[in-house]
Coordinates of C-alpha atoms in Angstrom, one line a residue:
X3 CA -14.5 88.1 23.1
X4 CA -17.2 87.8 20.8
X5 CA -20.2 90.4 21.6
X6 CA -23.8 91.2 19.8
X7 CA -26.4 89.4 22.0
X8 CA -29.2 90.6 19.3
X9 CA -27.1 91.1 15.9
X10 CA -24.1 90.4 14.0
X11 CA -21.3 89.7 15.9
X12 CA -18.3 91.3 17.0
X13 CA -15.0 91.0 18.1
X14 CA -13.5 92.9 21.0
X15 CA -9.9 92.9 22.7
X16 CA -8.6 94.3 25.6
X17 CA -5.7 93.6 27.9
X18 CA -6.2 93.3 31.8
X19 CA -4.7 96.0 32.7
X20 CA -7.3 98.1 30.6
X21 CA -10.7 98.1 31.1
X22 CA -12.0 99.7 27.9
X23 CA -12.0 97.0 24.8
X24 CA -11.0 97.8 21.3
X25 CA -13.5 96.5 18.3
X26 CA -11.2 94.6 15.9
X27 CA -13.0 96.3 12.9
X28 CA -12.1 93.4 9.9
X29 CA -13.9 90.8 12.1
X30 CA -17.0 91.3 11.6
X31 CA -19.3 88.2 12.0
X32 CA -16.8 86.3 14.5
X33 CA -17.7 83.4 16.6
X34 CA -15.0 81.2 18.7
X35 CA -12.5 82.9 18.6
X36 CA -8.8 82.0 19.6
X37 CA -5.4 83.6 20.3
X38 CA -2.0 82.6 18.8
X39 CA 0.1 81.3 21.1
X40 CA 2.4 84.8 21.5
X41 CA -1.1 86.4 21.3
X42 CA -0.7 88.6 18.7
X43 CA -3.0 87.4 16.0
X44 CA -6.4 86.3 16.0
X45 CA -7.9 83.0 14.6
X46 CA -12.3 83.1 14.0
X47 CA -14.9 82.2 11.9
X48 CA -16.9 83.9 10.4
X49 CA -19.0 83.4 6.4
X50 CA -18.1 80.1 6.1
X51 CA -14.8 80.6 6.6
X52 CA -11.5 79.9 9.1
X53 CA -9.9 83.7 9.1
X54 CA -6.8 84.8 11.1
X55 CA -6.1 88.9 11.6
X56 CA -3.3 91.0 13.4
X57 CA -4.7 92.2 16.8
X58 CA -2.8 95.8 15.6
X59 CA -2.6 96.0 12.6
X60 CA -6.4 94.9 11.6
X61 CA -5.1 92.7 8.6
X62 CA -5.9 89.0 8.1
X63 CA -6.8 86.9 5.6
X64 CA -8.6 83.8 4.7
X65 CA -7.5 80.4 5.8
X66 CA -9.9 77.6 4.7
X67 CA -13.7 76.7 4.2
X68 CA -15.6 76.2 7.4
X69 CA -19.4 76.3 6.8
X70 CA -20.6 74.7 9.8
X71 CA -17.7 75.7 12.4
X72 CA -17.5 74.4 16.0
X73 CA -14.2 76.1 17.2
X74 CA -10.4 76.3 16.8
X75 CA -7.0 76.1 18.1
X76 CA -3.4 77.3 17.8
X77 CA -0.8 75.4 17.6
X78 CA 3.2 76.2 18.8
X79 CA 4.1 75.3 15.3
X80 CA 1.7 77.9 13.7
X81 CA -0.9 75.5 12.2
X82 CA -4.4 76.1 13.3
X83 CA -6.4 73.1 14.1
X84 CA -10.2 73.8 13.3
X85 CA -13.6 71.9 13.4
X86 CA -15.1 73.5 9.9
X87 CA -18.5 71.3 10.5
X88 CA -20.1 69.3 13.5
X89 CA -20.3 65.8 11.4
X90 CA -16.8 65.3 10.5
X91 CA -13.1 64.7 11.7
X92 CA -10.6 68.1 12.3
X93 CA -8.6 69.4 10.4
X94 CA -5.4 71.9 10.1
X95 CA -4.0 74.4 8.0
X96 CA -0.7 77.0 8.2
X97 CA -1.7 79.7 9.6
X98 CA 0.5 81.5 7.5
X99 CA -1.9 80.7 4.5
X100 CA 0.9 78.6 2.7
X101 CA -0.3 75.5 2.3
X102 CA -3.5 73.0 1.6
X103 CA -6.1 72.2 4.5
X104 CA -5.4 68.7 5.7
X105 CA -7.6 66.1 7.2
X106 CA -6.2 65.5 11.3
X107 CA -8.7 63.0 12.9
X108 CA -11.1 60.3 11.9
X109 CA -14.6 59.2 13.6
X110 CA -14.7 56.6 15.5
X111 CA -17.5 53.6 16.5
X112 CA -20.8 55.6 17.0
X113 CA -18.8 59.5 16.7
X114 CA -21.2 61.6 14.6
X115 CA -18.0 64.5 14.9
X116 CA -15.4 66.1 16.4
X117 CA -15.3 69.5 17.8
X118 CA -13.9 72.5 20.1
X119 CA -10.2 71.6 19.7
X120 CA -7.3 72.5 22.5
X121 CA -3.9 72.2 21.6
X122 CA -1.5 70.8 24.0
X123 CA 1.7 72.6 24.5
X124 CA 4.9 71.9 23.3
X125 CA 3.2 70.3 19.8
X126 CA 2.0 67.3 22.0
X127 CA -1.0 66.6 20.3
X128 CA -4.1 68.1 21.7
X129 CA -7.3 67.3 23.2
X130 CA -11.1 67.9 21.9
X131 CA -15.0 67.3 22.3
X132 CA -16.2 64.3 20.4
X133 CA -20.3 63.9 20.3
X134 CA -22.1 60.0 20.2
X135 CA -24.7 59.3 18.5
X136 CA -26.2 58.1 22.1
X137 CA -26.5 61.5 22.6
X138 CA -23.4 62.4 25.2
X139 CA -20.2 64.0 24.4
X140 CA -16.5 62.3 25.3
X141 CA -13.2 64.3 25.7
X142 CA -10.6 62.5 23.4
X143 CA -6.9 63.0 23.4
X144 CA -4.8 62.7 20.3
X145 CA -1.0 63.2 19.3
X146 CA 0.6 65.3 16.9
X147 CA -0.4 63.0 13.7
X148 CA -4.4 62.9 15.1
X149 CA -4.2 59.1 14.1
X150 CA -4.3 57.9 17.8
X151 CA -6.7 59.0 19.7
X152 CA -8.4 57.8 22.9
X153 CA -10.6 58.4 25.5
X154 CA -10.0 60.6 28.2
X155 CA -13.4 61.2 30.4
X156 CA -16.9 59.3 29.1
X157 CA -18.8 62.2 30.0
X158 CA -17.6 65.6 29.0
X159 CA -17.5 68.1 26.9
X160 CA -15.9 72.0 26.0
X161 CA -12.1 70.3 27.7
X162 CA -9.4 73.2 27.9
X163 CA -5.5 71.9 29.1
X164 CA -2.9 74.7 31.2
X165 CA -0.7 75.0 34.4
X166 CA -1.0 71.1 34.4
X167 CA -4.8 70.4 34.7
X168 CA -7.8 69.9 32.4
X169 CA -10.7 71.7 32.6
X170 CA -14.3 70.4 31.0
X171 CA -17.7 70.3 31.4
X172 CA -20.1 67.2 32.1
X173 CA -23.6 66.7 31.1
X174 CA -24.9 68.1 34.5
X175 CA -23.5 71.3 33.7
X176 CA -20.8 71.0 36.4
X177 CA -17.5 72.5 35.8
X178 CA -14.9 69.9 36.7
X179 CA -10.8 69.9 36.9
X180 CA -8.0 67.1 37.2
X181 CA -4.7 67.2 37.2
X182 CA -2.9 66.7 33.7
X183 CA 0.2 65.3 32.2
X184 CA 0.2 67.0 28.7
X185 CA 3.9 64.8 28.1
X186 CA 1.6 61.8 28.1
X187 CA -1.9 63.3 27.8
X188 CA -3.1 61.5 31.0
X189 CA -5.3 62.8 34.2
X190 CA -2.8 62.0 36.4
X191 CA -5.2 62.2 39.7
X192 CA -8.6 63.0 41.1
X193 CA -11.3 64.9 39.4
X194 CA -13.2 67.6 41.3
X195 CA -16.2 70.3 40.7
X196 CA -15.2 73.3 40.6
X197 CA -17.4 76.4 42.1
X198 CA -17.8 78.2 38.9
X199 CA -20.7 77.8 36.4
X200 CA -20.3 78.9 33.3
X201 CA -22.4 80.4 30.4
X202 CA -22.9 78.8 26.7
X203 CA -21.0 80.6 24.0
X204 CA -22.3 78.5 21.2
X205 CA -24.1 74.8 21.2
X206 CA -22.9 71.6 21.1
X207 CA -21.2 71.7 24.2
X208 CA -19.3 75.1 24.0
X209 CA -18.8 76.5 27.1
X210 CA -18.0 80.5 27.8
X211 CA -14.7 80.0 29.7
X212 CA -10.7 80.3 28.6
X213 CA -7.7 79.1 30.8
X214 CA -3.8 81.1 30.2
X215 CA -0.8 78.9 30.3
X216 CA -0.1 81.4 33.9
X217 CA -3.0 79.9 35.3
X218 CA -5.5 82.8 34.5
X219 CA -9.4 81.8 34.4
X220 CA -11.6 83.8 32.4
X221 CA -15.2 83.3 32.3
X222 CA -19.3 84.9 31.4
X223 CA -20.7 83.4 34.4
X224 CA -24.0 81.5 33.8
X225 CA -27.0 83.2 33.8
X226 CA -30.6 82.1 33.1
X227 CA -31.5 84.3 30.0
X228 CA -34.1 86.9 30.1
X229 CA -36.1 87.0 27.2
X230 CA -39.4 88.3 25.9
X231 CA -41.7 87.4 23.4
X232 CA -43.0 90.3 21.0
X233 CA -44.8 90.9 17.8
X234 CA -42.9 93.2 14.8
X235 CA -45.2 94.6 12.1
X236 CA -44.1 95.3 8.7
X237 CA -44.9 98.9 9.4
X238 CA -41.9 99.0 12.1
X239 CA -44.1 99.0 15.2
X240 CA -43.2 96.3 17.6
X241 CA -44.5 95.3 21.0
X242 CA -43.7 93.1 23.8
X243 CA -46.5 90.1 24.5
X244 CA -48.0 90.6 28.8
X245 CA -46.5 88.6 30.9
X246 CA -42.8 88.1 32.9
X247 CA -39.1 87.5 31.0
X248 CA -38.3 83.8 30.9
X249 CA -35.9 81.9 29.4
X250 CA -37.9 81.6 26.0
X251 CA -36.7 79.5 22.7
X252 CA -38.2 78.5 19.7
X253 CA -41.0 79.8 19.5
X254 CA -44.0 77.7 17.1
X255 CA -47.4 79.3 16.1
X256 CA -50.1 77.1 15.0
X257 CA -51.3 77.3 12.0
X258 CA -54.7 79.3 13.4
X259 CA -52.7 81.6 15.2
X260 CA -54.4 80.6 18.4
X261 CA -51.7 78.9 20.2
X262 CA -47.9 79.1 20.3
X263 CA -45.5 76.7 21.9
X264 CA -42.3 77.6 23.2
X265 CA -39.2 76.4 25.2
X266 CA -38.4 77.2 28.4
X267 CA -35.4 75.8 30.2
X268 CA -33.3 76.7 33.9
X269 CA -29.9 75.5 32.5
X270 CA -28.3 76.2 29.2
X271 CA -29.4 73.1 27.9
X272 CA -32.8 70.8 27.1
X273 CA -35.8 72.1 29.0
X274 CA -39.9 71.5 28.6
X275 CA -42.1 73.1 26.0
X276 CA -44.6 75.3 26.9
X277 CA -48.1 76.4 25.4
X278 CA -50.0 80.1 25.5
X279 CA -51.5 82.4 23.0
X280 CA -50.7 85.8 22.6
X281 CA -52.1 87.4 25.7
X282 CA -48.8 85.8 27.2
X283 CA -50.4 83.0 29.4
X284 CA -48.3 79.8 29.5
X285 CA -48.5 76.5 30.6
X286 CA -46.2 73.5 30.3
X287 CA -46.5 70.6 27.8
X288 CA -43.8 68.6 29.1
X289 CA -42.5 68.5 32.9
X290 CA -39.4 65.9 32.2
X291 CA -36.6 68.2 32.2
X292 CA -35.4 66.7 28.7
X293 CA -37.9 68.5 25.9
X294 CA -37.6 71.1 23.4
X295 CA -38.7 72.0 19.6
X296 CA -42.4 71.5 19.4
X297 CA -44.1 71.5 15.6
X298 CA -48.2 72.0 15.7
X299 CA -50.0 69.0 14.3
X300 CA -52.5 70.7 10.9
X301 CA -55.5 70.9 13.7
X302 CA -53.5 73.1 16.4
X303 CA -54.6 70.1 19.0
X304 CA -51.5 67.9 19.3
X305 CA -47.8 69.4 19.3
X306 CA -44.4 66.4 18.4
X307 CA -41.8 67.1 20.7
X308 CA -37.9 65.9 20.6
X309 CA -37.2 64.5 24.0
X310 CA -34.2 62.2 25.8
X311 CA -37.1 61.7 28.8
X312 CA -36.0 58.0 28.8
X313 CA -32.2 58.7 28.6
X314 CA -32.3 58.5 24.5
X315 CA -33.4 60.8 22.1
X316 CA -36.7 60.5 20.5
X317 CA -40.2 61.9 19.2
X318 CA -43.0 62.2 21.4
X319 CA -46.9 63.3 20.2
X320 CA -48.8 65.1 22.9
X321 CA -52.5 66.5 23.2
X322 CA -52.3 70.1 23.9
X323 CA -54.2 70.5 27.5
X324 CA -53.6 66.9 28.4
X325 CA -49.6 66.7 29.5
X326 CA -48.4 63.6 29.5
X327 CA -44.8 62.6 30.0
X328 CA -45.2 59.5 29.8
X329 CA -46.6 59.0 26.1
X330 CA -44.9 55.9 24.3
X331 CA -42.4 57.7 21.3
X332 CA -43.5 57.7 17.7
X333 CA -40.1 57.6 16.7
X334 CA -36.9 56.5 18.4
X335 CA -33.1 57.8 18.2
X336 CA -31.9 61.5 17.7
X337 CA -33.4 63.6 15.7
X338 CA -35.4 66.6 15.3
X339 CA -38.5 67.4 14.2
X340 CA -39.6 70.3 11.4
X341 CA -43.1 69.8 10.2
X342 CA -45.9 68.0 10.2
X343 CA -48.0 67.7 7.0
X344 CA -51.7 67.4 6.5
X345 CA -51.5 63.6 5.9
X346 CA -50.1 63.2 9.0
X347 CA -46.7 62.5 8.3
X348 CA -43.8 64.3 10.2
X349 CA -40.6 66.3 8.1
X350 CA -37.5 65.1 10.2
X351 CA -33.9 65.4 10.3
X352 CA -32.1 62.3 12.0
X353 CA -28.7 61.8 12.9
X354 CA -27.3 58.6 12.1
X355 CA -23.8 57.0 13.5
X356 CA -21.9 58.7 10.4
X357 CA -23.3 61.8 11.5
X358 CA -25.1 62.5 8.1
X359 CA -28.6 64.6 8.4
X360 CA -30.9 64.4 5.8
X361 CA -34.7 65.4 5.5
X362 CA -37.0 62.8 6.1
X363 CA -39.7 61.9 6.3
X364 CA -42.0 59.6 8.9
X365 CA -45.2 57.9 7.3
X366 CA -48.4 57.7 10.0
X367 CA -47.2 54.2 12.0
X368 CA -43.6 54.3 10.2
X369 CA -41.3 53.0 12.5
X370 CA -38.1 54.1 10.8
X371 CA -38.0 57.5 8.5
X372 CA -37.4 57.8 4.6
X373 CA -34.8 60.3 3.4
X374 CA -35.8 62.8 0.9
X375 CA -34.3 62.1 -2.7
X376 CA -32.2 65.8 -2.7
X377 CA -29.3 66.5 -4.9
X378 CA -27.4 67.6 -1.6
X379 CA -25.9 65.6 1.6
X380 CA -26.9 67.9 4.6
X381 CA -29.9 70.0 3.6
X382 CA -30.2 70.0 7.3
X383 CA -32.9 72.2 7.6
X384 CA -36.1 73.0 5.9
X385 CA -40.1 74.0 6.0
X386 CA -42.5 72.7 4.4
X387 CA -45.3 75.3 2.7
X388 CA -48.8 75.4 4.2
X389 CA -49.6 73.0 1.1
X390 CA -47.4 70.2 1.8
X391 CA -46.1 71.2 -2.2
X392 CA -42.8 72.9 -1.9
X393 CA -40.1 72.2 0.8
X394 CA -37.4 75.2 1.9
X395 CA -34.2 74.2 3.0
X396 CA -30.9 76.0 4.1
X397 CA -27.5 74.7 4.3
X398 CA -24.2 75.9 4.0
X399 CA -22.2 73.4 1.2
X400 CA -21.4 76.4 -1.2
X401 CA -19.1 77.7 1.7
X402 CA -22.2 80.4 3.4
X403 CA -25.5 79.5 4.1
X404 CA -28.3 79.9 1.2
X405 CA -31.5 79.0 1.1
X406 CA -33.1 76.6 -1.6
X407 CA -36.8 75.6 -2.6
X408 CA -37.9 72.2 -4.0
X409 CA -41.2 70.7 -5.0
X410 CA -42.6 67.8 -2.9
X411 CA -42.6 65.3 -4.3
X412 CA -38.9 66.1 -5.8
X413 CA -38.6 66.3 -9.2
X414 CA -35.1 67.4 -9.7
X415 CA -35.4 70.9 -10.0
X416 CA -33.6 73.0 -7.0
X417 CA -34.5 76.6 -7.1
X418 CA -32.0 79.2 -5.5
X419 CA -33.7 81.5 -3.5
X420 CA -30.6 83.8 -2.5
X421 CA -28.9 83.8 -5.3
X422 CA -25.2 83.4 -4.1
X423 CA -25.3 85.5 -1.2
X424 CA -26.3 84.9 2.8
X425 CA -29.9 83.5 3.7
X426 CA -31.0 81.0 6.3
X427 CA -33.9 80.5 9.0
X428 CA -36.3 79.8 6.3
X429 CA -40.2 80.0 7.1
X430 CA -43.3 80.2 5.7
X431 CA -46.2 82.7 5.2
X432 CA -49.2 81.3 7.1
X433 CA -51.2 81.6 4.0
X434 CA -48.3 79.6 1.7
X435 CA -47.8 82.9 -0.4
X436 CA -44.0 84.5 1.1
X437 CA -41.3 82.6 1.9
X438 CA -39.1 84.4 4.1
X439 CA -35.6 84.3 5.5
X440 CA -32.8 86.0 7.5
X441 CA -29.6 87.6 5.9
X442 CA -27.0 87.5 8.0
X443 CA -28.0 91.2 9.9
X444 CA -31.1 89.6 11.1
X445 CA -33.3 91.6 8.1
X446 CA -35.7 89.3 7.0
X447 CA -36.1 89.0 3.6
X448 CA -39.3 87.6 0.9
X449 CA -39.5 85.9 -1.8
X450 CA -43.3 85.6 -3.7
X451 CA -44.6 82.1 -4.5
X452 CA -46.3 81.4 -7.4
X453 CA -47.8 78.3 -8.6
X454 CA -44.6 76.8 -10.5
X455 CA -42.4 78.3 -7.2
X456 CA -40.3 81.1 -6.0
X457 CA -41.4 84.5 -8.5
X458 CA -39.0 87.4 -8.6
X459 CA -35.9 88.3 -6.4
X460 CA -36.0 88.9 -2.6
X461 CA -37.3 91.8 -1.1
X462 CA -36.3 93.7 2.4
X463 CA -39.8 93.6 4.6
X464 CA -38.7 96.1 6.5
X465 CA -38.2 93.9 9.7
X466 CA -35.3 93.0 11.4
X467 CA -35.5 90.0 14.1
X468 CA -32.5 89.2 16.7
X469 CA -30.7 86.5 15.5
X470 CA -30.7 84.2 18.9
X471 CA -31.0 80.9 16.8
X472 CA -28.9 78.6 14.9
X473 CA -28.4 79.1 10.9
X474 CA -31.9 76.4 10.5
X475 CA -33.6 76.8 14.0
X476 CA -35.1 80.3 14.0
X477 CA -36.4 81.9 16.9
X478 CA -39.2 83.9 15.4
X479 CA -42.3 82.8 13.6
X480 CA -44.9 84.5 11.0
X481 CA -48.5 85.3 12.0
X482 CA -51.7 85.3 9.5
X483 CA -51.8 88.7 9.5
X484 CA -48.6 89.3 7.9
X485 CA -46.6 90.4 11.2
X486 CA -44.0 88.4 13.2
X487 CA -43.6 86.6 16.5
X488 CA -39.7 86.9 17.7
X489 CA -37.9 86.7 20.8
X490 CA -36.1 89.8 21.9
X491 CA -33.2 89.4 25.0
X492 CA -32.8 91.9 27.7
X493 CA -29.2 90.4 28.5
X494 CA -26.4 93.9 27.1
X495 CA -25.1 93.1 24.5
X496 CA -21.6 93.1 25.6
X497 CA -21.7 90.2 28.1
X498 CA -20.2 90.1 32.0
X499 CA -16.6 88.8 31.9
X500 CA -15.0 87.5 35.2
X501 CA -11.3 87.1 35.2
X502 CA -9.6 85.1 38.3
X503 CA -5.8 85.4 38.4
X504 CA -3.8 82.5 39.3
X505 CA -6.9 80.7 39.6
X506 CA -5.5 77.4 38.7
X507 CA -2.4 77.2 40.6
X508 CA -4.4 78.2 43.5
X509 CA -7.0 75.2 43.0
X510 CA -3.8 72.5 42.9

């Protein structure tokens, strides 16, 4: 399992007949991890990379480039089949480390990418998590070659094949299992929910659960996250804002520091957006259920929402103290929004059917969005300065994530900010002056701006946040007076594991 609720994770073993686990030591940094089919090695990710190590021995090695990775699987044959980014096809490699990467399967009709692989047994092909541009996910099936793959369920995501059933999870959060022919990768009967609920391990449809080929289930149970907003001061003070633990995310300050919007959802998916200040009084924005990520208009009055209220993805403007979940979208189709700028136009990152994300940007009464001229295909993420004059951006292209500075408009000069080594979560001084950003521990790092951009290297701040967000969504914010707003979890950091012997035999 991977552990490290608040920091950098890392990767723990144990059998189950022992109940103390074992750190693997040269994993630092893993996420989805997976076993070899004899168990004895490990396949994870972790810098940008697909890595494989000896449970015992601690050795491993590097396998291929995965900057964006959305799980793995082993194969009989003793190729790995990994998702090394959420917009593409899959792809395999020898796990030995003998051979080239190679490209497995192709995107389909409106398939933005495939992802969370499970290989069937026997080298039958395998099956895997492909997400729509329409916003759900489908569980495809595909031989050994990947070249022919269907559909399996419409609605369904985080799919995992042994002792002759499929396990997934819908869009209701439901855990659901059929029997399963893996000879001709066909459910073969009824489909029913299941009693368990199970927790997120990542996004995108990841769910915390793992079947054996015996039949054993193993599983973090769901449970709503308990969170608390606090301030962190440069001078290593931090304090915890009044009010109960919710489920916080994202948190937004306007640019007065009056107000701050947050997320706040019961399931481990889309939720409403809240507003308080920070006594630690909130109310909600949205009541639809389908809401999160609110950016502050200039004025602090009016916060842009993503929402699917309607059943499609899509940007909605609301009046702070006037909810209203019925306002009319400015902006249609997925995508989410990352700024607003004093002229009223919104920063945005769509996803199109190719599954390419680009800043753009949406004019006042624009109907569609214009990408940003960059020199790059996915600068997925980004903040704009207080000034509208210099855009930050993070992606991970070069193999790790890095974080970049242009000048708005572009004029063909990128400025590294990092320098060839980890930065992402980008965000701005309130006063236009810092740029900060996360290393990979969760210290936050500043670099100075100066009239003709970034000045000097980065500097530790002293501060280091919990790194609950994705690489370009962060979870904390600055304040005008130099300090930071963060979200801190009281979850342990090693999370509950339930394991059910013979679970699936017993549910046939």
């Amino acid at each position: 399992m991977a552990s490290g609720t608040d920091r950098v994770p890392e990767l723990f073993v144990r059998t189950l007949s022992d109940l103390s686990p074992h750190r693997v030591d040269a994993a630092r940094g893993a996420r989805y991890p997976f076993f070899s089919p004899d168990g004895t090695r490990l396949g994870y990710f972790a810098d940008g990379q697909l890595k494989v190590v000896d449970v015992e021995t601690g050795a491993g090695r590097v396998l291929a480039p995965a900057p964006n990775a959305r799980g793995g699987t082993w194969r009989d044959d003793d190729w790995i089949v990994f998702a090394p980014t959420t917009t593409d096809g899959l792809k395999c490699v020898p796990a030995s480390g003998d051979g080239a990467v190679q490209a497995l399967t192709t995107l389909r009709g409106d398939e933005l990418g495939h992802v969370l692989p499970w290989a069937l047994p026997g080298g039958r092909g395998l099956v895997f998590t492909a997400r729509h541009a329409s916003g759900v996910s489908s569980i495809e099936t595909a031989g050994p070659t990947g070249r022919d793959a269907t559909t399996l369920v419409q609605d369904g995501r985080s799919a995992k094949v042994a002792a002759g059933q499929i396990w997934f999870v819908n869009a209701r959060e439901e855990v659901l299992a059929a029997p399963f022919d893996a000879a001709t990768r066909a459910i073969t009967g009824a489909t029913a929910v299941q009693p368990e609920r199970f927790g997120v391990f990542g996004n995108l449809g990841s769910f915390a659960f793992d079947l054996s080929a015996t039949g054993t289930l193993v599983y973090e149970p769901f449970e709503l996250p308990q969170r608390r907003l606090a301030i962190a001061g440069r001078d290593g003070r931090t304090v915890d804002l009044p009010g109960p633990p919710r489920a916080f995310a994202a948190p937004r300050v306007s640019w007065q520091d009056d107000r701050i919007a947050v997320g706040l959802s019961e399931t481990t998916d889309w939720g409403d957006v809240w507003t308080g200040d920070l006594r630690g009084a909130f109310v909600p924005l949205t009541r639809d259920g389908t809401s999160r990520y609110g950016e502050w208009s200039p004025d602090g009055r009016r916060l842009v929402v993503e929402s699917r209220r309607h059943g499609r993805g899509g940007l909605y403007v609301h009046t702070v103290g006037e909810p209203d979940t019925e306002a009319a979208p400015i902006l249609e189709g997925d995508v989410f929004p990352r700024a607003w700028l004093r002229r009223g136009a919104l920063l945005v990152v769509p996803y199109d059917a190719s599954g390419a994300q680009a800043m753009s940007v949406v004019e006042p009464g624009a109907t569609a969005p214009v990408q940003l001229p960059l020199p790059v295909r996915a600068p997925t993420y980004g903040r704009l300065s207080p000034d509208d004059r210099w855009l930050a951006y993070t992606n991970s292209e070069s193999g790790q994530w890095e974080v970049y500075v242009v000048r708005v408009p572009f004029d063909g000069q990128v400025t590294s900010v990092t320098h060839g080594t980890h930065g992402d979560q980008p965000v701005w001084a309130k006063n236009g002056r810092e740029l900060f950003f996360s290393r990979a521990s969760g210290e936050i790092a500043a670099v100075a701006m100066g009239p003709d951009g970034p000045a000097g290297s980065p500097r530790a701040v002293g501060v280091t946040l919990p790194r609950l967000g994705q690489p370009g969504e962060p979870w904390w914010d600055t304040l005008s007076d130099g300090r930071f707003l963060f979200i801190r979890s009281l979850a342990p950091a090693t999370p509950r594991i339930t394991v059910v012997t013979g679970r699936l035999s017993a549910s046939r």
